[in-house]
Structures are given as structure tokens and as C-alpha cells.
Amino acid sequence: MIEGIGVDIVSNSRIKKLYKRFGEKFLRKIFTDREINYCLSYSNPVPHLAARFAGKEAVIKALEKPERLKLKDIEIINNQNGAPVVLIFGVEKKKIKITLSHEKNYTVAFVIIVSD
């Protein structure tokens, strides 16, 4: 059964501007250490940062904006097959399916929360 859905689209240039302007401060406010390490392992980290940012926003929408949940409380990592996986700190465990896609100008994320 579907408990919630969320989608978000972000302009890659917006994330690039934030990253250039605020650098490490921006990264540390939004992303976990694992997310930062993953994204910065690419020669162009912007699409990967944008994907995780959009993913976090989509998760919040799917959860219907839970109180006190911050973007950094949501972690999006890849499993051994390279598929994105969502971990949430401080919230009841949920089964979350996520897909991320990025191209030159935009990044999109789609989330479905399902019950067992």
C-alpha cells in the first residue's frame, strides 16, 4: 500500500551557485559526510549534489513535511548495485523507494513510501 509520494525538480545551476557561494558551509548544512564524499568523488559534483538535494525534498513531501525533520536528517546513498537508498535519522523507519535522474540543466527525484 502506498503511504506517500513526493517529487522534486531542481535546477543544477541553482545548486552550483549555492555551492560556489557558500562552499563547505552549504555542504555541511544539507548533506551527510557520506553524501559529500560520494558527490565530491566526481569531477563535476553538482549533478550528484542536486540529485541528493531533490531526493531529500521529495522525501519530505512524501512524509507530508514532518516536524523537526531537516534535510541533513535524510541520507541518500547507493547500495552495492548503485541504486539510491534513503536512510532517515530520528523518524519511524519507513520503506522508501527513490529514483533520481539528472541531465545538463535539471535534476529530478521521485519517492514512494510503502507499507509492508
PDB file of C-alpha atoms in Angstrom:
ATOM      1  CA  MET A   1       0.000   0.000   0.000  1.00  0.00           C
ATOM      2  CA  ILE A   2       1.283   3.468  -0.879  1.00  0.00           C
ATOM      3  CA  GLU A   3       1.532   5.766   2.147  1.00  0.00           C
ATOM      4  CA  GLY A   4       3.002   8.776   0.401  1.00  0.00           C
ATOM      5  CA  ILE A   5       4.554  10.098  -2.788  1.00  0.00           C
ATOM      6  CA  GLY A   6       6.864  13.014  -3.415  1.00  0.00           C
ATOM      7  CA  VAL A   7       8.614  14.560  -6.381  1.00  0.00           C
ATOM      8  CA  ASP A   8      11.080  17.405  -6.703  1.00  0.00           C
ATOM      9  CA  ILE A   9      12.934  19.047  -9.553  1.00  0.00           C
ATOM     10  CA  VAL A  10      15.906  21.335  -9.093  1.00  0.00           C
ATOM     11  CA  SER A  11      17.936  23.475 -11.435  1.00  0.00           C
ATOM     12  CA  ASN A  12      21.540  22.295 -11.437  1.00  0.00           C
ATOM     13  CA  SER A  13      22.669  25.918 -11.841  1.00  0.00           C
ATOM     14  CA  ARG A  14      20.925  26.799  -8.563  1.00  0.00           C
ATOM     15  CA  ILE A  15      22.884  24.132  -6.681  1.00  0.00           C
ATOM     16  CA  LYS A  16      26.084  25.220  -8.441  1.00  0.00           C
ATOM     17  CA  LYS A  17      25.556  28.829  -7.331  1.00  0.00           C
ATOM     18  CA  LEU A  18      24.909  27.775  -3.730  1.00  0.00           C
ATOM     19  CA  TYR A  19      27.968  25.540  -3.735  1.00  0.00           C
ATOM     20  CA  LYS A  20      30.200  28.244  -5.235  1.00  0.00           C
ATOM     21  CA  ARG A  21      28.905  30.933  -2.883  1.00  0.00           C
ATOM     22  CA  PHE A  22      28.841  29.012   0.409  1.00  0.00           C
ATOM     23  CA  GLY A  23      31.171  26.055  -0.261  1.00  0.00           C
ATOM     24  CA  GLU A  24      31.765  23.824   2.739  1.00  0.00           C
ATOM     25  CA  LYS A  25      29.111  25.618   4.817  1.00  0.00           C
ATOM     26  CA  PHE A  26      26.435  24.723   2.250  1.00  0.00           C
ATOM     27  CA  LEU A  27      27.605  21.111   2.057  1.00  0.00           C
ATOM     28  CA  ARG A  28      27.702  20.612   5.834  1.00  0.00           C
ATOM     29  CA  LYS A  29      24.253  22.141   6.354  1.00  0.00           C
ATOM     30  CA  ILE A  30      22.478  19.923   3.809  1.00  0.00           C
ATOM     31  CA  PHE A  31      24.482  16.731   3.292  1.00  0.00           C
ATOM     32  CA  THR A  32      25.968  13.959   5.428  1.00  0.00           C
ATOM     33  CA  ASP A  33      29.665  13.089   5.295  1.00  0.00           C
ATOM     34  CA  ARG A  34      28.967  10.016   3.147  1.00  0.00           C
ATOM     35  CA  GLU A  35      26.934  12.061   0.684  1.00  0.00           C
ATOM     36  CA  ILE A  36      29.632  14.737   0.473  1.00  0.00           C
ATOM     37  CA  ASN A  37      32.375  12.165  -0.078  1.00  0.00           C
ATOM     38  CA  TYR A  38      30.353  10.434  -2.790  1.00  0.00           C
ATOM     39  CA  CYS A  39      29.469  13.624  -4.666  1.00  0.00           C
ATOM     40  CA  LEU A  40      32.953  15.125  -4.427  1.00  0.00           C
ATOM     41  CA  SER A  41      34.456  11.939  -5.867  1.00  0.00           C
ATOM     42  CA  TYR A  42      33.188  13.100  -9.276  1.00  0.00           C
ATOM     43  CA  SER A  43      34.974  15.707 -11.370  1.00  0.00           C
ATOM     44  CA  ASN A  44      31.645  17.569 -11.557  1.00  0.00           C
ATOM     45  CA  PRO A  45      29.869  17.056  -8.233  1.00  0.00           C
ATOM     46  CA  VAL A  46      26.978  19.427  -8.998  1.00  0.00           C
ATOM     47  CA  PRO A  47      24.544  16.940 -10.625  1.00  0.00           C
ATOM     48  CA  HIS A  48      25.136  14.484  -7.788  1.00  0.00           C
ATOM     49  CA  LEU A  49      24.607  17.150  -5.130  1.00  0.00           C
ATOM     50  CA  ALA A  50      21.468  18.286  -6.967  1.00  0.00           C
ATOM     51  CA  ALA A  51      20.147  14.712  -7.089  1.00  0.00           C
ATOM     52  CA  ARG A  52      20.544  14.267  -3.360  1.00  0.00           C
ATOM     53  CA  PHE A  53      19.040  17.693  -2.666  1.00  0.00           C
ATOM     54  CA  ALA A  54      15.998  16.902  -4.843  1.00  0.00           C
ATOM     55  CA  GLY A  55      15.744  13.467  -3.243  1.00  0.00           C
ATOM     56  CA  LYS A  56      15.649  14.935   0.251  1.00  0.00           C
ATOM     57  CA  GLU A  57      12.942  17.400  -0.782  1.00  0.00           C
ATOM     58  CA  ALA A  58      10.898  14.587  -2.363  1.00  0.00           C
ATOM     59  CA  VAL A  59      11.196  12.508   0.826  1.00  0.00           C
ATOM     60  CA  ILE A  60       9.917  15.413   2.930  1.00  0.00           C
ATOM     61  CA  LYS A  61       6.951  15.839   0.582  1.00  0.00           C
ATOM     62  CA  ALA A  62       6.184  12.110   0.706  1.00  0.00           C
ATOM     63  CA  LEU A  63       6.299  12.183   4.507  1.00  0.00           C
ATOM     64  CA  GLU A  64       3.971  15.216   4.429  1.00  0.00           C
ATOM     65  CA  LYS A  65       6.501  17.619   5.955  1.00  0.00           C
ATOM     66  CA  PRO A  66       7.159  16.054   9.359  1.00  0.00           C
ATOM     67  CA  GLU A  67       8.081  18.498  12.100  1.00  0.00           C
ATOM     68  CA  ARG A  68      11.721  18.915  13.037  1.00  0.00           C
ATOM     69  CA  LEU A  69      12.999  16.849  10.108  1.00  0.00           C
ATOM     70  CA  LYS A  70      15.938  18.608   8.489  1.00  0.00           C
ATOM     71  CA  LEU A  71      17.482  17.899   5.117  1.00  0.00           C
ATOM     72  CA  LYS A  72      20.607  16.577   6.819  1.00  0.00           C
ATOM     73  CA  ASP A  73      18.470  14.019   8.707  1.00  0.00           C
ATOM     74  CA  ILE A  74      17.835  12.352   5.344  1.00  0.00           C
ATOM     75  CA  GLU A  75      20.738  10.480   3.779  1.00  0.00           C
ATOM     76  CA  ILE A  76      20.750   9.165   0.228  1.00  0.00           C
ATOM     77  CA  ILE A  77      23.467   6.644  -0.504  1.00  0.00           C
ATOM     78  CA  ASN A  78      23.890   3.960  -3.144  1.00  0.00           C
ATOM     79  CA  ASN A  79      23.566   0.244  -2.481  1.00  0.00           C
ATOM     80  CA  GLN A  80      26.043  -2.323  -3.818  1.00  0.00           C
ATOM     81  CA  ASN A  81      24.254  -2.278  -7.188  1.00  0.00           C
ATOM     82  CA  GLY A  82      24.427   1.511  -7.465  1.00  0.00           C
ATOM     83  CA  ALA A  83      20.731   2.121  -6.765  1.00  0.00           C
ATOM     84  CA  PRO A  84      19.902   5.001  -4.413  1.00  0.00           C
ATOM     85  CA  VAL A  85      18.740   4.137  -0.895  1.00  0.00           C
ATOM     86  CA  VAL A  86      17.164   6.502   1.654  1.00  0.00           C
ATOM     87  CA  LEU A  87      18.057   6.492   5.344  1.00  0.00           C
ATOM     88  CA  ILE A  88      16.228   8.782   7.763  1.00  0.00           C
ATOM     89  CA  PHE A  89      17.532   9.652  11.215  1.00  0.00           C
ATOM     90  CA  GLY A  90      15.070  10.358  14.040  1.00  0.00           C
ATOM     91  CA  VAL A  91      11.923   9.202  12.222  1.00  0.00           C
ATOM     92  CA  GLU A  92       9.994   5.960  12.458  1.00  0.00           C
ATOM     93  CA  LYS A  93      11.502   3.524   9.965  1.00  0.00           C
ATOM     94  CA  LYS A  94       9.754   3.666   6.608  1.00  0.00           C
ATOM     95  CA  LYS A  95      10.111   1.610   3.448  1.00  0.00           C
ATOM     96  CA  ILE A  96      11.096   4.232   0.884  1.00  0.00           C
ATOM     97  CA  LYS A  97      11.641   3.757  -2.834  1.00  0.00           C
ATOM     98  CA  ILE A  98      13.505   6.529  -4.650  1.00  0.00           C
ATOM     99  CA  THR A  99      14.669   7.243  -8.147  1.00  0.00           C
ATOM    100  CA  LEU A 100      17.000  10.061  -9.177  1.00  0.00           C
ATOM    101  CA  SER A 101      17.726  11.394 -12.637  1.00  0.00           C
ATOM    102  CA  HIS A 102      19.839  14.275 -13.832  1.00  0.00           C
ATOM    103  CA  GLU A 103      20.794  15.835 -17.112  1.00  0.00           C
ATOM    104  CA  LYS A 104      22.623  19.014 -18.084  1.00  0.00           C
ATOM    105  CA  ASN A 105      20.214  21.578 -16.620  1.00  0.00           C
ATOM    106  CA  TYR A 106      17.827  19.800 -14.260  1.00  0.00           C
ATOM    107  CA  THR A 107      17.644  17.017 -11.725  1.00  0.00           C
ATOM    108  CA  VAL A 108      14.508  15.204 -10.622  1.00  0.00           C
ATOM    109  CA  ALA A 109      13.725  12.832  -7.772  1.00  0.00           C
ATOM    110  CA  PHE A 110      10.646  10.702  -7.200  1.00  0.00           C
ATOM    111  CA  VAL A 111       9.809   8.956  -3.919  1.00  0.00           C
ATOM    112  CA  ILE A 112       7.186   6.409  -2.909  1.00  0.00           C
ATOM    113  CA  ILE A 113       6.661   5.342   0.701  1.00  0.00           C
ATOM    114  CA  VAL A 114       5.077   1.920   1.001  1.00  0.00           C
ATOM    115  CA  SER A 115       3.829  -0.142   3.906  1.00  0.00           C
ATOM    116  CA  ASP A 116       4.621  -3.818   4.295  1.00  0.00           C
TER     117      ASP A 116
END
